[in-house]
mmCIF file of C-alpha atoms in Angstrom:
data_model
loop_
_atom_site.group_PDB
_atom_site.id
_atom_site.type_symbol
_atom_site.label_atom_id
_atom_site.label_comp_id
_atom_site.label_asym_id
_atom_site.label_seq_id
_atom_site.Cartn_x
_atom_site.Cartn_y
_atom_site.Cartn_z
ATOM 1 C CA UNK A 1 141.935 101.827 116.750
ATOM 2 C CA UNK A 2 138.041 101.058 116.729
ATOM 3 C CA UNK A 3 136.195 103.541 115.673
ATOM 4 C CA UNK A 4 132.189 104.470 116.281
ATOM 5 C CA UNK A 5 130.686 107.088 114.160
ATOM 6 C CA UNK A 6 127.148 108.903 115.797
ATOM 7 C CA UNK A 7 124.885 110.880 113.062
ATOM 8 C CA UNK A 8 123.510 113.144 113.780
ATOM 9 C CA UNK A 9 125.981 115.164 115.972
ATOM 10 C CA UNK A 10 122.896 117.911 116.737
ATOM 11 C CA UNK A 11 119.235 117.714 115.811
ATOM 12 C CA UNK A 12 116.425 120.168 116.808
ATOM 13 C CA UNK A 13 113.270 119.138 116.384
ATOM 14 C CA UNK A 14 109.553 119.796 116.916
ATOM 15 C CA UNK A 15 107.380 118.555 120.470
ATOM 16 C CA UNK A 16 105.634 116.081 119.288
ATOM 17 C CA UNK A 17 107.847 114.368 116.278
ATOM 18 C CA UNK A 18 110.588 111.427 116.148
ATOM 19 C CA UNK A 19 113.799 111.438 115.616
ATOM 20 C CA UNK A 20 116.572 108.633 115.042
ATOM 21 C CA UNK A 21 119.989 108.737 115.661
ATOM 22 C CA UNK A 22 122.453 106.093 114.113
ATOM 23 C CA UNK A 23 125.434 104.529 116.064
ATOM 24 C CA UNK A 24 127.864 102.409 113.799
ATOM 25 C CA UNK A 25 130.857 100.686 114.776
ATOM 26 C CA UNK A 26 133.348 101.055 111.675
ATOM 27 C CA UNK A 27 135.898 98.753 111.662
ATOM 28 C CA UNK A 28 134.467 96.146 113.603
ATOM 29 C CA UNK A 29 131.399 94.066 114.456
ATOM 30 C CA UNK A 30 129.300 95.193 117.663
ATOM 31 C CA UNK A 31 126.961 92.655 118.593
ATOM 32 C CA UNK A 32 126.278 94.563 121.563
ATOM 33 C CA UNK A 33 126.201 98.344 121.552
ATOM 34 C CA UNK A 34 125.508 100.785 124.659
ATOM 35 C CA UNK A 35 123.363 103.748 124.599
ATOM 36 C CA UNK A 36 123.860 106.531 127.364
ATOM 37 C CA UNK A 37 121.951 109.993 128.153
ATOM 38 C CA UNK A 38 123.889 112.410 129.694
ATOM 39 C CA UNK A 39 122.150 115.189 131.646
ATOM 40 C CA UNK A 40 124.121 118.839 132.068
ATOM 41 C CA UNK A 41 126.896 118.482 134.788
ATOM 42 C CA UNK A 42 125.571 115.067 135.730
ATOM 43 C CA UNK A 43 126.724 111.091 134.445
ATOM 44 C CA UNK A 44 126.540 109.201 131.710
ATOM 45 C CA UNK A 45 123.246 107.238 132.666
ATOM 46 C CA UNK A 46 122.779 103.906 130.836
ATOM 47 C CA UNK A 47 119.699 103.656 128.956
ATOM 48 C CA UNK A 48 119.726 100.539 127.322
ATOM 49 C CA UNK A 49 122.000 97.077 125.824
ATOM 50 C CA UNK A 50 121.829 97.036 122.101
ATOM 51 C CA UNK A 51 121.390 93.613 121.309
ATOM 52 C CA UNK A 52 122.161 92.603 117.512
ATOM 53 C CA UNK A 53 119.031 90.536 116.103
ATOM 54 C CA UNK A 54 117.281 90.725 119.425
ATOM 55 C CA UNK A 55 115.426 92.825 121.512
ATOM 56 C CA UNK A 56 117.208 95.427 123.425
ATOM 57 C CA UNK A 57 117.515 95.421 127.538
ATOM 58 C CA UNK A 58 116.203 98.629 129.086
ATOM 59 C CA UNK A 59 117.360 100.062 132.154
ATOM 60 C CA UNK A 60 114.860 100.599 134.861
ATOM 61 C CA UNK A 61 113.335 103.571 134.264
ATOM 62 C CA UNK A 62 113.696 103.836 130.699
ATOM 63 C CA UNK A 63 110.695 104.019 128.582
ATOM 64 C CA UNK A 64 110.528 101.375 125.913
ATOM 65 C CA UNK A 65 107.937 102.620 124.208
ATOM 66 C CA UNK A 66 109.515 106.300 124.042
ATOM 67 C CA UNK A 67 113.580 105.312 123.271
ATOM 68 C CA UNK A 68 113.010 102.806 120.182
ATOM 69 C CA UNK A 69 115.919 100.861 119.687
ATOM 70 C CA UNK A 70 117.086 98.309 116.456
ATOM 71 C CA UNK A 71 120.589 96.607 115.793
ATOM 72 C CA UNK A 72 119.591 95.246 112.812
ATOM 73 C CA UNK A 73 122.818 94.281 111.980
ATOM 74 C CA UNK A 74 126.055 94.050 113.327
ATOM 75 C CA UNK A 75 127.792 97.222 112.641
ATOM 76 C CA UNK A 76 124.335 99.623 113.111
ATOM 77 C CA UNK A 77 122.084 100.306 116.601
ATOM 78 C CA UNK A 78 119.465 102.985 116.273
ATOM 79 C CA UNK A 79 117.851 104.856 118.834
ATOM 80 C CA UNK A 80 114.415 106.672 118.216
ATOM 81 C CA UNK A 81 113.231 109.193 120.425
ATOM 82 C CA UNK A 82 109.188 108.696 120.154
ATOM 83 C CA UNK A 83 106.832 111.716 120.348
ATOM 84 C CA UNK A 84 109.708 113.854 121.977
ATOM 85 C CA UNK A 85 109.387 116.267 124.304
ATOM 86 C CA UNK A 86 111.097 119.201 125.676
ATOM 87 C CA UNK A 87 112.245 117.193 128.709
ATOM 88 C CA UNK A 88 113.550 114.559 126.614
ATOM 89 C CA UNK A 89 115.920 117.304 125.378
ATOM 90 C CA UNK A 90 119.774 115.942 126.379
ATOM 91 C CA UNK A 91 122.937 114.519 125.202
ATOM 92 C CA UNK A 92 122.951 111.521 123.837
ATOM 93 C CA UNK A 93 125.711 108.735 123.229
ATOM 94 C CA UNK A 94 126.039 105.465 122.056
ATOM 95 C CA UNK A 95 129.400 103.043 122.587
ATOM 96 C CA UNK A 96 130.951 99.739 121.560
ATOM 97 C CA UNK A 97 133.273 97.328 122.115
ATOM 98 C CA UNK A 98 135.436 95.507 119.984
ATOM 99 C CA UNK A 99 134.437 91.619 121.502
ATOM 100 C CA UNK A 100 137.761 90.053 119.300
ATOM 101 C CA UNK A 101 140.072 93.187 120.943
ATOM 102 C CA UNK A 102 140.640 94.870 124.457
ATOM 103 C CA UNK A 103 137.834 95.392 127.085
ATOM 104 C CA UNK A 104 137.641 99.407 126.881
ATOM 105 C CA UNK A 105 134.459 100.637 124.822
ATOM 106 C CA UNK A 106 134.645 103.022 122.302
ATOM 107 C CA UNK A 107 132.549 106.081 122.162
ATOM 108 C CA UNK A 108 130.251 107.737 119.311
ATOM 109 C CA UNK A 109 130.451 111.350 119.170
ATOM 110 C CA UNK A 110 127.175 112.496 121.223
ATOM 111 C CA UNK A 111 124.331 113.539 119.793
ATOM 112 C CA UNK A 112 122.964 116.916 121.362
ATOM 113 C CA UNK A 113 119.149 116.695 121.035
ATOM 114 C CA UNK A 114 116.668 120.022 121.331
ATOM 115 C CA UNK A 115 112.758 119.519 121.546
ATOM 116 C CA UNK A 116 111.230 122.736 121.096
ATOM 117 C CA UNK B 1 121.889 103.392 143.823
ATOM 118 C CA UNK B 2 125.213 105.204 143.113
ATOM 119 C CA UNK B 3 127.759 101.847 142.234
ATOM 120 C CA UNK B 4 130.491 104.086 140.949
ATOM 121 C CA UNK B 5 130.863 107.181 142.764
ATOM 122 C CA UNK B 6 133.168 110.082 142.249
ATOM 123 C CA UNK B 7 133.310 112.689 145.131
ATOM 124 C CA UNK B 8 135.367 115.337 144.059
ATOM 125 C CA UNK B 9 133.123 117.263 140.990
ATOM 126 C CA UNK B 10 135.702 119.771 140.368
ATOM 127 C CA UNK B 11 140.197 119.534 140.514
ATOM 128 C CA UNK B 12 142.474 122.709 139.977
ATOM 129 C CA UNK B 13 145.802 121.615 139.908
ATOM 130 C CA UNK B 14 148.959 123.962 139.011
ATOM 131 C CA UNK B 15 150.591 122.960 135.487
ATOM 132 C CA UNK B 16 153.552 120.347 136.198
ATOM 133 C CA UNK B 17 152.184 119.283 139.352
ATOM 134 C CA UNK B 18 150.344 115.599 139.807
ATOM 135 C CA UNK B 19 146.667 115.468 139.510
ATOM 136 C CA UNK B 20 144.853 112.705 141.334
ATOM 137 C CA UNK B 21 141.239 111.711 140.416
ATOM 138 C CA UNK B 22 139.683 109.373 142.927
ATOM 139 C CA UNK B 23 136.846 107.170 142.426
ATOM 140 C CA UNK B 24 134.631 104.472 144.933
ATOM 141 C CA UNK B 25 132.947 101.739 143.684
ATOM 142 C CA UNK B 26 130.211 99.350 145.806
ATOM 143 C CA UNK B 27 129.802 96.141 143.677
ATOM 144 C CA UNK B 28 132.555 93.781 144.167
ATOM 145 C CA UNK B 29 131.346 91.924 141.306
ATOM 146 C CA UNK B 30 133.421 94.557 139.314
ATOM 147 C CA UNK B 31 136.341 93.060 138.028
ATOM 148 C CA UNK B 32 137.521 95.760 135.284
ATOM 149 C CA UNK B 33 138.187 99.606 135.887
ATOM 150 C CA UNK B 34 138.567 102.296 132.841
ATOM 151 C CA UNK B 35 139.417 106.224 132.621
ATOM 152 C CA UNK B 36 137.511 108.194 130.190
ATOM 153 C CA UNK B 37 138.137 111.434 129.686
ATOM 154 C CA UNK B 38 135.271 113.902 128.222
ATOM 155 C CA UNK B 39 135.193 116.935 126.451
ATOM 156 C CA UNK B 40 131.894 119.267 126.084
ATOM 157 C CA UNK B 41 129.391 117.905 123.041
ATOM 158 C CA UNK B 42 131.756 115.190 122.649
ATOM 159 C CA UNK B 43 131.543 111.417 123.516
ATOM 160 C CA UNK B 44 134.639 109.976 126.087
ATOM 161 C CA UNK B 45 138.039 108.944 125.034
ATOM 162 C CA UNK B 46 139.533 106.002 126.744
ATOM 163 C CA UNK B 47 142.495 106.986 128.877
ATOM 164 C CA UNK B 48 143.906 103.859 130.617
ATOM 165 C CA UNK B 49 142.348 100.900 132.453
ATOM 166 C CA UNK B 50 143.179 98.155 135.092
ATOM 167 C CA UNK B 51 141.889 94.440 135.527
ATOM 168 C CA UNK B 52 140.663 93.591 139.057
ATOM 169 C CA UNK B 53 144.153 90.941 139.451
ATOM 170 C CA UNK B 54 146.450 93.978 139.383
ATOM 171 C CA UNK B 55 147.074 96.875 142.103
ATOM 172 C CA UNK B 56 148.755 99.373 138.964
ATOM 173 C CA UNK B 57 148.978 100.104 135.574
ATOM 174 C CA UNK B 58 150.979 102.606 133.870
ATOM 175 C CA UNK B 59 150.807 104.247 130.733
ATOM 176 C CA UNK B 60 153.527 107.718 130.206
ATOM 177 C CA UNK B 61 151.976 110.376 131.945
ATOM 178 C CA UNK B 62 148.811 108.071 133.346
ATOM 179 C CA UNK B 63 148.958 105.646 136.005
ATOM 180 C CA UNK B 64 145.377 104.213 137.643
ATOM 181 C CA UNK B 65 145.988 102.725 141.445
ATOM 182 C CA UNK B 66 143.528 100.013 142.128
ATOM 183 C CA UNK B 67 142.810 99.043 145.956
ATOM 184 C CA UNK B 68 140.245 96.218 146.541
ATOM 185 C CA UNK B 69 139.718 95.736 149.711
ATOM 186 C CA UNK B 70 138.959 99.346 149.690
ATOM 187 C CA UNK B 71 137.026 99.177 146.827
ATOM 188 C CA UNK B 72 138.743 102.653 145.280
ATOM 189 C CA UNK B 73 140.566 103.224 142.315
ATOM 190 C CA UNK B 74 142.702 106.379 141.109
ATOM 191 C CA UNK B 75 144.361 108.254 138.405
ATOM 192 C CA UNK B 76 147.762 110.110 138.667
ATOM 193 C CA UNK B 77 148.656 112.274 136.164
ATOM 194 C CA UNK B 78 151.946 113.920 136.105
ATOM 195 C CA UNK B 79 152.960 116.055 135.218
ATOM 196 C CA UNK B 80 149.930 117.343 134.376
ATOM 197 C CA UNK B 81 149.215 119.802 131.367
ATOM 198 C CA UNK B 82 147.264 122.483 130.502
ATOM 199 C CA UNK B 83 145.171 120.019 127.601
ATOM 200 C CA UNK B 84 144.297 117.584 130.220
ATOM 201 C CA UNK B 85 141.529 119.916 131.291
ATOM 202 C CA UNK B 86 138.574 118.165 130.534
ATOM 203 C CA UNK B 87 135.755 115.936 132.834
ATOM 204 C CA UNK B 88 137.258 112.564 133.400
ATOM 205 C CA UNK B 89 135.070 109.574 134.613
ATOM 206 C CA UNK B 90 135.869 106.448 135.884
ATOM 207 C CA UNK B 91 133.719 103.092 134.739
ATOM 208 C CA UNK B 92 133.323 99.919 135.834
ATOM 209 C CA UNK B 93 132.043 96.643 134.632
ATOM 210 C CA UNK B 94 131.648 92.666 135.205
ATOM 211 C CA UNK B 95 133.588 90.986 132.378
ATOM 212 C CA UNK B 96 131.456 88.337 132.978
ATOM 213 C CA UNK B 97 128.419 89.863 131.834
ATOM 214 C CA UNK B 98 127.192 91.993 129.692
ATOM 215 C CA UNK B 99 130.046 94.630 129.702
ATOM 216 C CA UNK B 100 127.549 97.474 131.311
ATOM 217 C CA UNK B 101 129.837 99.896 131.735
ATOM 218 C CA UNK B 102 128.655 101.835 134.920
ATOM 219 C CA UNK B 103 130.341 105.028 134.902
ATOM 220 C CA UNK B 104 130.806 107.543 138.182
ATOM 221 C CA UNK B 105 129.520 111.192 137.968
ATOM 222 C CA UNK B 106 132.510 112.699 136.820
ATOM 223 C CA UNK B 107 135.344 115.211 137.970
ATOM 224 C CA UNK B 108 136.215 118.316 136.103
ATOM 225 C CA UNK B 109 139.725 118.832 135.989
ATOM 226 C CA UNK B 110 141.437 122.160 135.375
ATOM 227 C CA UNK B 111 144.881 122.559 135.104
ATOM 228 C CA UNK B 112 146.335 126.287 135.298
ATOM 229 C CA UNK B 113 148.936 127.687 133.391
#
């Protein structure tokens, strides 16, 4: 089945710096990819639409400026925490669908994300 | 604005017996219902899903009940086992759009031994 590898799985990082995390789609081609926050005990919240060679669609709410976000091509979206801060500190995860296959998304790992 | 709501947060159901997760949904623009299920630090797996023309779907253990005009969906699982404890949330999305999935807030399940 479809496949969607998220790296890195767990970063920890300094107030203050950036940090990327990659979403690929493995064995096929995403030209839309999903990325969601997820808050302790609480829903996956929809940050954004990952839209290959365009500019992404932000939910309202969601800082453009802070959550960076590139699909430069059609197997890669990544999403760059700006300037982080400890309440930008959550779990991260990024999804795809297959648009030639079935209508469920697939699901990246999560990527657990520390500002300290 | 809550479109996909799941009441119950938490489930403990006896092993063997059927578990029932229930889920409410506002937008009738929805025409496509999944099941994830979620483990900690992990992103969801796909359990089973249902298109907005059908009232059922069935897959082994898994079946998801879809009633429109009540705009609620839910999933049966019998007999249930101890490794379907996990968080399982239901999603929804407009397959003529952008496929935003809009997922509910979730319901731990725990399923004793």
């Amino acid at each position: 089945g479809a496949v969607v590898s998220q790296h890195p799985s767990r970063v920890i990082c300094k107030s203050g710096t950036s940090v990327k995390i990659e979403c690929r789609s493995l064995d096929f081609q995403a030209t839309t990819m999903f990325w969601y926050r997820q808050f302790p005990k609480q829903s996956l919240m929809l940050m954004a639409t990952s839209n290959e060679g365009s500019k992404a669609t932000y939910e309202q709410g969601v800082e453009k400026d802070k959550f960076l976000i590139n699909h430069a091509s059609l197997t890669l979206s990544t999403l760059t925490v700006a300037s982080a801060h400890p309440e930008d500190s959550s779990f991260y995860i990024c999804s795809a669908r297959d648009p030639t296959g079935d209508t469920e998304a697939f699901f990246g790992q999560g990527t657990r994300l520390t500002v300290v | 604005d809550q479109q996909v709501k799941q009441n119950s947060p938490s489930l403990s159901v006896q092993e063997g017996r059927i578990s029932i997760l229930n889920c409410d949904y506002t937008n009738s623009m929805f025409d496509y219902f999944l099941w994830y299920k979620k483990y900690p630090a992990e992103g969801p797996t796909f359990l089973i899903s249902i298109s907005s023309i059908k009232d059922k779907n069935e897959d082994g253990r898994f079946t998801v009940f879809l009633n429109k005009s009540a705009k609620h969906l839910s999933l049966h699982i019998v007999p249930s086992q101890p490794g379907d404890s996990a968080v399982y949330f239901c999603a929804a999305i407009t397959t003529s759009g952008t496929y935003k999935y809009i997922f509910g807030t979730g319901t731990r399940l725990k399923v004793l031994a």
